[in-house]
Amino acid sequence: MKKYFLDPVSPNFSTFLDYMTQLNNKVEQYVKPDMARVPSSITEKYAGLLEKENLSEDGEDLDSVFSRLAYYSQGLIRWNHPGALINVNPPATIPATVVSSYFSLYTPNGAQDMSTGYLLTTELAVVKMLSQLAGIDYKQSGGYFTFGGKSTNIHAIKHGLQRISPDYGTNGLSGDIVTFSSTQGHPCHAEACNWLGIGDKNCIRISTNKMGEINLEELETRMAESIEQGKKIACITVNGGTTIQMTIDPIKKVADIRDRLVEKYHLNYVPRIHVDSVIGWVCLFFKDYDFDKNPFKFSDSALQKLKRQMLRISEIKYADSFGVDFHKTGFAPY
Ligand SMILES: Cc1ncc(COP(=O)(O)O)c(C=O)c1O
């Protein structure tokens, strides 16, 4: 067994690399370089596969475990292949993958600097850099790593609930709570309500115009209606680049509506505005691009689209929070 662990006195790192190579050699047997997807000869259903999977009393040697893992890589999409164009799934870079695999040797715990040391600085640094990118004073902002895009939306709504009732974590939810999104918003905007006990039916979906942007008049009317019915608004989730269409809603105008209603109805809390920018945040990188000189020589049509998206996403600073996914447009692995 000892050979499976790094020796604490004379760490033999080459074992790590040898095992990587061993696994890679086995997976590569299934890969066809000209195909985006690893071809699959598996015809059984999961139930059939499970019948063959049993806890072994005697253990199993690593070579056999790797062979069986490689067998299951059939059907895997290779995102680095130019033919892989499904959804927003950029390939992970090799350095990003190395960093995550390498530090896994030490199982750092993102919740504890006691065991993780100064590696947690990376979280603070990333939050600072993203604040700078968004034009927000990093000394006033905060943020943290979560477990994915859905989780960024869950966190935003949770914070919205805390605004309505600061002791909701202790006492639980009370009263009628709603959230807002548009019909083009991701399904997880409602799933987040499900997870938080608000209920997916209380995520009110506002219609969109033909460009997929949220209908502002309808949003204002439906928000006012909810307030008049005594409901509390935990969050307005604004699109900051939708999954297929890359639609970015008018963030500032939504913030203006929220502010108007807070004043009109003398609300004792401010409904949270969260931008689901897990894909579109990346457009912020173009805020300093010289669109006149166009040094990257983008085509006219690409240049116009990039500029429009950049101008729209630059309004992110008017929201209370926004989400960023590195496994989408950050070339990092999940
Ligand atoms: C706009 C948007 N929001 C949220 C999500 C959910 O992200 P995740 O699958 O990482 O939970 C996705 C995923 O595709 C998305 O495209």
mmCIF file of N, CA and C in Angstrom, residues 215-280:
data_model
loop_
_atom_site.group_PDB
_atom_site.id
_atom_site.type_symbol
_atom_site.label_atom_id
_atom_site.label_comp_id
_atom_site.label_asym_id
_atom_site.label_seq_id
_atom_site.Cartn_x
_atom_site.Cartn_y
_atom_site.Cartn_z
ATOM 1 N N ASN A 215 -37.883 41.860 -20.629
ATOM 2 C CA ASN A 215 -38.888 42.902 -20.879
ATOM 3 C C ASN A 215 -38.993 43.762 -19.603
ATOM 4 N N LEU A 216 -38.438 44.990 -19.671
ATOM 5 C CA LEU A 216 -38.301 45.819 -18.465
ATOM 6 C C LEU A 216 -39.646 46.277 -17.902
ATOM 7 N N GLU A 217 -40.581 46.588 -18.827
ATOM 8 C CA GLU A 217 -41.909 47.048 -18.352
ATOM 9 C C GLU A 217 -42.594 45.952 -17.562
ATOM 10 N N GLU A 218 -42.550 44.752 -18.145
ATOM 11 C CA GLU A 218 -43.196 43.619 -17.473
ATOM 12 C C GLU A 218 -42.504 43.335 -16.129
ATOM 13 N N LEU A 219 -41.187 43.478 -16.104
ATOM 14 C CA LEU A 219 -40.455 43.230 -14.857
ATOM 15 C C LEU A 219 -40.950 44.190 -13.769
ATOM 16 N N GLU A 220 -41.052 45.475 -14.146
ATOM 17 C CA GLU A 220 -41.454 46.475 -13.145
ATOM 18 C C GLU A 220 -42.889 46.204 -12.659
ATOM 19 N N THR A 221 -43.780 45.877 -13.604
ATOM 20 C CA THR A 221 -45.170 45.613 -13.228
ATOM 21 C C THR A 221 -45.263 44.403 -12.310
ATOM 22 N N ARG A 222 -44.556 43.315 -12.689
ATOM 23 C CA ARG A 222 -44.665 42.081 -11.893
ATOM 24 C C ARG A 222 -44.004 42.251 -10.522
ATOM 25 N N MET A 223 -42.927 43.047 -10.470
ATOM 26 C CA MET A 223 -42.297 43.284 -9.162
ATOM 27 C C MET A 223 -43.245 44.083 -8.270
ATOM 28 N N ALA A 224 -43.853 45.116 -8.860
ATOM 29 C CA ALA A 224 -44.779 45.962 -8.078
ATOM 30 C C ALA A 224 -45.951 45.120 -7.578
ATOM 31 N N GLU A 225 -46.466 44.269 -8.455
ATOM 32 C CA GLU A 225 -47.581 43.383 -8.096
ATOM 33 C C GLU A 225 -47.205 42.511 -6.891
ATOM 34 N N SER A 226 -46.004 41.923 -6.964
ATOM 35 C CA SER A 226 -45.563 41.036 -5.869
ATOM 36 C C SER A 226 -45.473 41.810 -4.558
ATOM 37 N N ILE A 227 -44.929 43.018 -4.622
ATOM 38 C CA ILE A 227 -44.784 43.823 -3.389
ATOM 39 C C ILE A 227 -46.176 44.148 -2.831
ATOM 40 N N GLU A 228 -47.095 44.521 -3.740
ATOM 41 C CA GLU A 228 -48.450 44.871 -3.277
ATOM 42 C C GLU A 228 -49.159 43.670 -2.667
ATOM 43 N N GLN A 229 -48.787 42.460 -3.123
ATOM 44 C CA GLN A 229 -49.397 41.244 -2.549
ATOM 45 C C GLN A 229 -48.695 40.833 -1.250
ATOM 46 N N GLY A 230 -47.759 41.642 -0.802
ATOM 47 C CA GLY A 230 -47.083 41.361 0.474
ATOM 48 C C GLY A 230 -45.914 40.389 0.332
ATOM 49 N N LYS A 231 -45.533 40.107 -0.918
ATOM 50 C CA LYS A 231 -44.417 39.173 -1.101
ATOM 51 C C LYS A 231 -43.095 39.903 -0.991
ATOM 52 N N LYS A 232 -42.051 39.156 -0.621
ATOM 53 C CA LYS A 232 -40.716 39.757 -0.527
ATOM 54 C C LYS A 232 -39.875 39.259 -1.706
ATOM 55 N N ILE A 233 -39.074 40.170 -2.269
ATOM 56 C CA ILE A 233 -38.258 39.806 -3.435
ATOM 57 C C ILE A 233 -36.825 39.516 -2.973
ATOM 58 N N ALA A 234 -36.443 38.244 -3.046
ATOM 59 C CA ALA A 234 -35.094 37.885 -2.559
ATOM 60 C C ALA A 234 -34.026 38.281 -3.569
ATOM 61 N N CYS A 235 -34.347 38.147 -4.851
ATOM 62 C CA CYS A 235 -33.292 38.398 -5.838
ATOM 63 C C CYS A 235 -33.880 38.608 -7.236
ATOM 64 N N ILE A 236 -33.243 39.471 -7.978
ATOM 65 C CA ILE A 236 -33.563 39.613 -9.411
ATOM 66 C C ILE A 236 -32.306 39.111 -10.117
ATOM 67 N N THR A 237 -32.434 37.981 -10.796
ATOM 68 C CA THR A 237 -31.271 37.416 -11.479
ATOM 69 C C THR A 237 -31.269 37.899 -12.929
ATOM 70 N N VAL A 238 -30.269 38.682 -13.247
ATOM 71 C CA VAL A 238 -30.170 39.311 -14.566
ATOM 72 C C VAL A 238 -29.194 38.474 -15.402
ATOM 73 N N ASN A 239 -29.495 38.324 -16.671
ATOM 74 C CA ASN A 239 -28.598 37.529 -17.521
ATOM 75 C C ASN A 239 -27.354 38.321 -17.915
ATOM 76 N N GLY A 240 -26.207 37.690 -17.702
ATOM 77 C CA GLY A 240 -24.944 38.314 -18.116
ATOM 78 C C GLY A 240 -24.262 37.424 -19.147
ATOM 79 N N GLY A 241 -25.041 36.976 -20.129
ATOM 80 C CA GLY A 241 -24.519 36.059 -21.156
ATOM 81 C C GLY A 241 -25.208 34.712 -20.998
ATOM 82 N N THR A 242 -26.288 34.513 -21.787
ATOM 83 C CA THR A 242 -27.039 33.255 -21.620
ATOM 84 C C THR A 242 -26.338 32.106 -22.346
ATOM 85 N N THR A 243 -26.744 30.894 -21.985
ATOM 86 C CA THR A 243 -26.012 29.689 -22.393
ATOM 87 C C THR A 243 -25.821 29.560 -23.904
ATOM 88 N N ILE A 244 -26.864 29.741 -24.661
ATOM 89 C CA ILE A 244 -26.741 29.534 -26.105
ATOM 90 C C ILE A 244 -26.612 30.879 -26.827
ATOM 91 N N GLN A 245 -27.464 31.855 -26.424
ATOM 92 C CA GLN A 245 -27.549 33.103 -27.197
ATOM 93 C C GLN A 245 -26.572 34.183 -26.756
ATOM 94 N N MET A 246 -25.950 34.033 -25.586
ATOM 95 C CA MET A 246 -25.026 35.038 -25.028
ATOM 96 C C MET A 246 -25.715 36.387 -24.805
ATOM 97 N N THR A 247 -26.989 36.346 -24.448
ATOM 98 C CA THR A 247 -27.717 37.597 -24.206
ATOM 99 C C THR A 247 -27.283 38.234 -22.878
ATOM 100 N N ILE A 248 -27.004 39.527 -22.945
ATOM 101 C CA ILE A 248 -26.703 40.275 -21.713
ATOM 102 C C ILE A 248 -27.821 41.295 -21.521
ATOM 103 N N ASP A 249 -28.520 41.189 -20.399
ATOM 104 C CA ASP A 249 -29.641 42.100 -20.116
ATOM 105 C C ASP A 249 -29.125 43.494 -19.756
ATOM 106 N N PRO A 250 -30.003 44.516 -19.872
ATOM 107 C CA PRO A 250 -29.591 45.882 -19.459
ATOM 108 C C PRO A 250 -29.517 45.975 -17.928
ATOM 109 N N ILE A 251 -28.333 45.760 -17.399
ATOM 110 C CA ILE A 251 -28.160 45.613 -15.945
ATOM 111 C C ILE A 251 -28.536 46.899 -15.196
ATOM 112 N N LYS A 252 -28.070 48.029 -15.723
ATOM 113 C CA LYS A 252 -28.312 49.298 -15.008
ATOM 114 C C LYS A 252 -29.803 49.618 -14.969
ATOM 115 N N LYS A 253 -30.485 49.359 -16.080
ATOM 116 C CA LYS A 253 -31.928 49.670 -16.102
ATOM 117 C C LYS A 253 -32.687 48.806 -15.091
ATOM 118 N N VAL A 254 -32.241 47.574 -14.912
ATOM 119 C CA VAL A 254 -32.886 46.711 -13.912
ATOM 120 C C VAL A 254 -32.618 47.278 -12.512
ATOM 121 N N ALA A 255 -31.383 47.750 -12.292
ATOM 122 C CA ALA A 255 -31.050 48.339 -10.981
ATOM 123 C C ALA A 255 -31.898 49.598 -10.742
ATOM 124 N N ASP A 256 -32.135 50.384 -11.806
ATOM 125 C CA ASP A 256 -32.956 51.590 -11.668
ATOM 126 C C ASP A 256 -34.392 51.236 -11.270
ATOM 127 N N ILE A 257 -34.925 50.185 -11.897
ATOM 128 C CA ILE A 257 -36.292 49.744 -11.562
ATOM 129 C C ILE A 257 -36.348 49.349 -10.087
ATOM 130 N N ARG A 258 -35.366 48.545 -9.685
ATOM 131 C CA ARG A 258 -35.316 48.104 -8.278
ATOM 132 C C ARG A 258 -35.297 49.318 -7.333
ATOM 133 N N ASP A 259 -34.425 50.302 -7.649
ATOM 134 C CA ASP A 259 -34.299 51.473 -6.767
ATOM 135 C C ASP A 259 -35.599 52.271 -6.714
ATOM 136 N N ARG A 260 -36.246 52.410 -7.893
ATOM 137 C CA ARG A 260 -37.529 53.141 -7.940
ATOM 138 C C ARG A 260 -38.563 52.476 -7.044
ATOM 139 N N LEU A 261 -38.627 51.142 -7.111
ATOM 140 C CA LEU A 261 -39.650 50.433 -6.334
ATOM 141 C C LEU A 261 -39.346 50.459 -4.837
ATOM 142 N N VAL A 262 -38.073 50.424 -4.492
ATOM 143 C CA VAL A 262 -37.699 50.499 -3.073
ATOM 144 C C VAL A 262 -38.204 51.820 -2.505
ATOM 145 N N GLU A 263 -38.029 52.878 -3.316
ATOM 146 C CA GLU A 263 -38.451 54.207 -2.858
ATOM 147 C C GLU A 263 -39.969 54.330 -2.826
ATOM 148 N N LYS A 264 -40.598 53.886 -3.914
ATOM 149 C CA LYS A 264 -42.052 54.031 -4.019
ATOM 150 C C LYS A 264 -42.783 53.301 -2.888
ATOM 151 N N TYR A 265 -42.310 52.071 -2.571
ATOM 152 C CA TYR A 265 -43.025 51.262 -1.570
ATOM 153 C C TYR A 265 -42.350 51.319 -0.186
ATOM 154 N N HIS A 266 -41.390 52.207 -0.037
ATOM 155 C CA HIS A 266 -40.670 52.355 1.245
ATOM 156 C C HIS A 266 -40.233 50.999 1.801
ATOM 157 N N LEU A 267 -39.626 50.190 0.959
ATOM 158 C CA LEU A 267 -39.211 48.855 1.415
ATOM 159 C C LEU A 267 -38.125 48.977 2.481
ATOM 160 N N ASN A 268 -38.186 48.092 3.473
ATOM 161 C CA ASN A 268 -37.157 48.143 4.520
ATOM 162 C C ASN A 268 -35.975 47.218 4.190
ATOM 163 N N TYR A 269 -35.934 46.740 2.971
ATOM 164 C CA TYR A 269 -34.793 45.946 2.502
ATOM 165 C C TYR A 269 -34.618 46.292 1.017
ATOM 166 N N VAL A 270 -33.437 45.981 0.490
ATOM 167 C CA VAL A 270 -33.185 46.276 -0.927
ATOM 168 C C VAL A 270 -33.047 44.949 -1.679
ATOM 169 N N PRO A 271 -34.014 44.603 -2.556
ATOM 170 C CA PRO A 271 -33.903 43.322 -3.273
ATOM 171 C C PRO A 271 -32.558 43.224 -3.995
ATOM 172 N N ARG A 272 -31.962 42.070 -3.870
ATOM 173 C CA ARG A 272 -30.627 41.882 -4.424
ATOM 174 C C ARG A 272 -30.677 41.742 -5.946
ATOM 175 N N ILE A 273 -29.691 42.330 -6.597
ATOM 176 C CA ILE A 273 -29.559 42.126 -8.043
ATOM 177 C C ILE A 273 -28.289 41.323 -8.279
ATOM 178 N N HIS A 274 -28.478 40.169 -8.908
ATOM 179 C CA HIS A 274 -27.331 39.295 -9.199
ATOM 180 C C HIS A 274 -27.245 39.100 -10.707
ATOM 181 N N VAL A 275 -26.038 39.194 -11.249
ATOM 182 C CA VAL A 275 -25.878 38.936 -12.682
ATOM 183 C C VAL A 275 -25.345 37.510 -12.855
ATOM 184 N N ASP A 276 -26.107 36.710 -13.577
ATOM 185 C CA ASP A 276 -25.607 35.372 -13.904
ATOM 186 C C ASP A 276 -24.687 35.528 -15.115
ATOM 187 N N SER A 277 -23.434 35.870 -14.783
ATOM 188 C CA SER A 277 -22.451 36.161 -15.839
ATOM 189 C C SER A 277 -21.408 35.051 -15.898
ATOM 190 N N VAL A 278 -21.840 33.822 -15.556
ATOM 191 C CA VAL A 278 -20.854 32.733 -15.497
ATOM 192 C C VAL A 278 -20.161 32.510 -16.842
ATOM 193 N N ILE A 279 -20.828 32.903 -17.920
ATOM 194 C CA ILE A 279 -20.199 32.807 -19.250
ATOM 195 C C ILE A 279 -19.689 34.189 -19.681
ATOM 196 N N GLY A 280 -20.561 35.208 -19.559
ATOM 197 C CA GLY A 280 -20.285 36.514 -20.172
ATOM 198 C C GLY A 280 -19.278 37.388 -19.445
#
